Amino acid sequence: MNRRKFAIGGGLLTAAVARRGLSQMAHMPPLQPAPPVLDPEHLASFVDPLPVPAVAKPEGHRGGVPYYKLPIREFFSKIHRDVPPTRFWGYANSMPGPTVEVRSGHPVQIEWPNQLPAKHFLPIDYNLMGAEKGRPESRTVVHLHGGRVPPASDGWPEDWYAPGHSATYRYPNHQDAALLWYHDHAMGINRLNICAGMAGLYVIRDSFEDGLNLPKGDYEIPLVLMDRMIRRDGQIYYPVTQFPDAPWNPEYFGNLVLVNGKLLPYLEVQPRRYRFRMLNASNGRFFFLELDNGAPFRQIGTDQGLLSVPAAVNRLALAPGERADFVLDFAEHRGERIVLRDITSTIMQFRVAQERVPDPSALPQTLRPVAKIAEASAVRTRRLSLEEVDNLRGEPTIHLLDGKRWQAPVSEKPVLGTTEIWEFLNLTEDAHPIHLHLVRFQILDRRVFNVSAFIYENRNVVYRGDAVPPDPYEAGWKDTVRATPRASTRIIVNFEGYTGRYVWHCHILEHEDNEMMRPYEIVARAE
Ligand code: C2O
Ligand code: CU
Ligand code: CU
């Protein structure tokens, strides 16, 4: 095994083991050998400053509402000083796209024109549902992840449109301050479009949060993490199987991590508090982040906004689709260099200035009250299995939610204004980050159960251990939850907002694109 292969293999192995354990490694279908890709060990570290995505500017107003236009295009961008420009498909010529900044209760409209070239540059698998031959390859539709949005503006996966077409969506922003993100959601090629660069941030602010005096302006910095495999010529590599007619593989792991579109960047900071708004926009990678000086993150928020109290976290876990809001105080680290790293990779460096500075910001002891939804208020519990279907070689072919494919009739129809418990029964060896559109929810607990009893004894749930409540850093409002392997994960959801069709799915994009997504419908009254 040469060094390059070892480096990649090693990275892949540990990332995967972190999620599913060594025994499962035989599960991957044979991949085509990768072309020469960049090796992080041969890349100069910390030579590029961390870029911060520009804030989107409205074009004007329509019907009294700010109107934005973010065209989806191909462009090239430098991801590292020593790497030739990389081709991306993304929003308004930047990757991540421009950040949309809004106030709670103040609606905006965004037009998303598709101006992509006709041919996709990543490998489409025509066997996947919705990705059959004959469709325009560079189709797209945009979803605002975490947004409480009417169904017509939510980005229904089959409502994609081809180059030359456009869609204008309305975002009411009737929700608490939170970090959301917009990204592609086109049926069957979503994993390729997001891998190509179709993702950007959307920040909702409100006066409650303003009143906390958290670090802001230059001291509030977004960090969008995405892992990639990059060829030596600077282009994104998306691995395929050895079967040319069936290139889909069940997971994408990169050996490099882009932060706001740069590899191994550095950030010059002053010795004071900073607020970081982090998103894991990777296809399938779970991050377990730490600082090399051992200092904890002070996590203040999760997917849907602030926690009730800050949580000290030594290792910050972030699944695809999840967000973490945290504060780092560099006051005691003047002149130091601190590295942010994952189990497998170096991610970025903070360079703390020497000179003392005043810090008018605060990290309050209490943040935003999170009223616990009472279990007794739930009108029903839905038990929903998460399953992997393997072929004779033991390789996953599809993943299913409650044993059903996308096209099966809608089976989850909560009534508007009611509360339900959804219990995800994960029969697999993988953790699956499960996301529901439209709503926010709370995690009740996780509990190991007997998977074979479930499978062979008529879906009988026999718990094996105690119910474990969420860690303090997860005990806020969420829209994506890690359903851990061979365990039940229960969430409690108020179905508020709108009636209509939405989706719920695994946020491992390779799973989502291959049947691990289902419609659900919020109805006005029980059917
Ligand atoms: Cu992040 Cu269905 O989306
Ligand atoms: Cu979403
Ligand atoms: Cu999954």
PDB file of N, CA and C and ligand atoms in Angstrom, residues 143-146 435 437, ligand 2:
ATOM      1  N   HIS A 143     -34.128  24.198  -0.670  1.00  0.00           N
ATOM      2  CA  HIS A 143     -34.843  24.033   0.599  1.00  0.00           C
ATOM      3  C   HIS A 143     -34.152  24.869   1.672  1.00  0.00           C
ATOM      4  N   LEU A 144     -34.951  25.509   2.518  1.00  0.00           N
ATOM      5  CA  LEU A 144     -34.401  26.223   3.667  1.00  0.00           C
ATOM      6  C   LEU A 144     -34.507  25.306   4.878  1.00  0.00           C
ATOM      7  N   HIS A 145     -33.371  24.717   5.258  1.00  0.00           N
ATOM      8  CA  HIS A 145     -33.331  23.728   6.336  1.00  0.00           C
ATOM      9  C   HIS A 145     -33.545  24.434   7.676  1.00  0.00           C
ATOM     10  N   GLY A 146     -34.603  24.015   8.363  1.00  0.00           N
ATOM     11  CA  GLY A 146     -34.905  24.618   9.665  1.00  0.00           C
ATOM     12  C   GLY A 146     -35.917  25.741   9.573  1.00  0.00           C
ATOM     13  N   HIS A 435     -33.977  14.225  10.015  1.00  0.00           N
ATOM     14  CA  HIS A 435     -34.432  15.617   9.926  1.00  0.00           C
ATOM     15  C   HIS A 435     -35.893  15.671   9.488  1.00  0.00           C
ATOM     16  N   HIS A 437     -38.721  18.362   8.099  1.00  0.00           N
ATOM     17  CA  HIS A 437     -38.944  19.717   7.594  1.00  0.00           C
ATOM     18  C   HIS A 437     -40.033  20.408   8.427  1.00  0.00           C
TER      19      HIS A 437
HETATM   20 CU    CU B   2     -35.091  20.856   6.175  1.00  0.00          CU
END
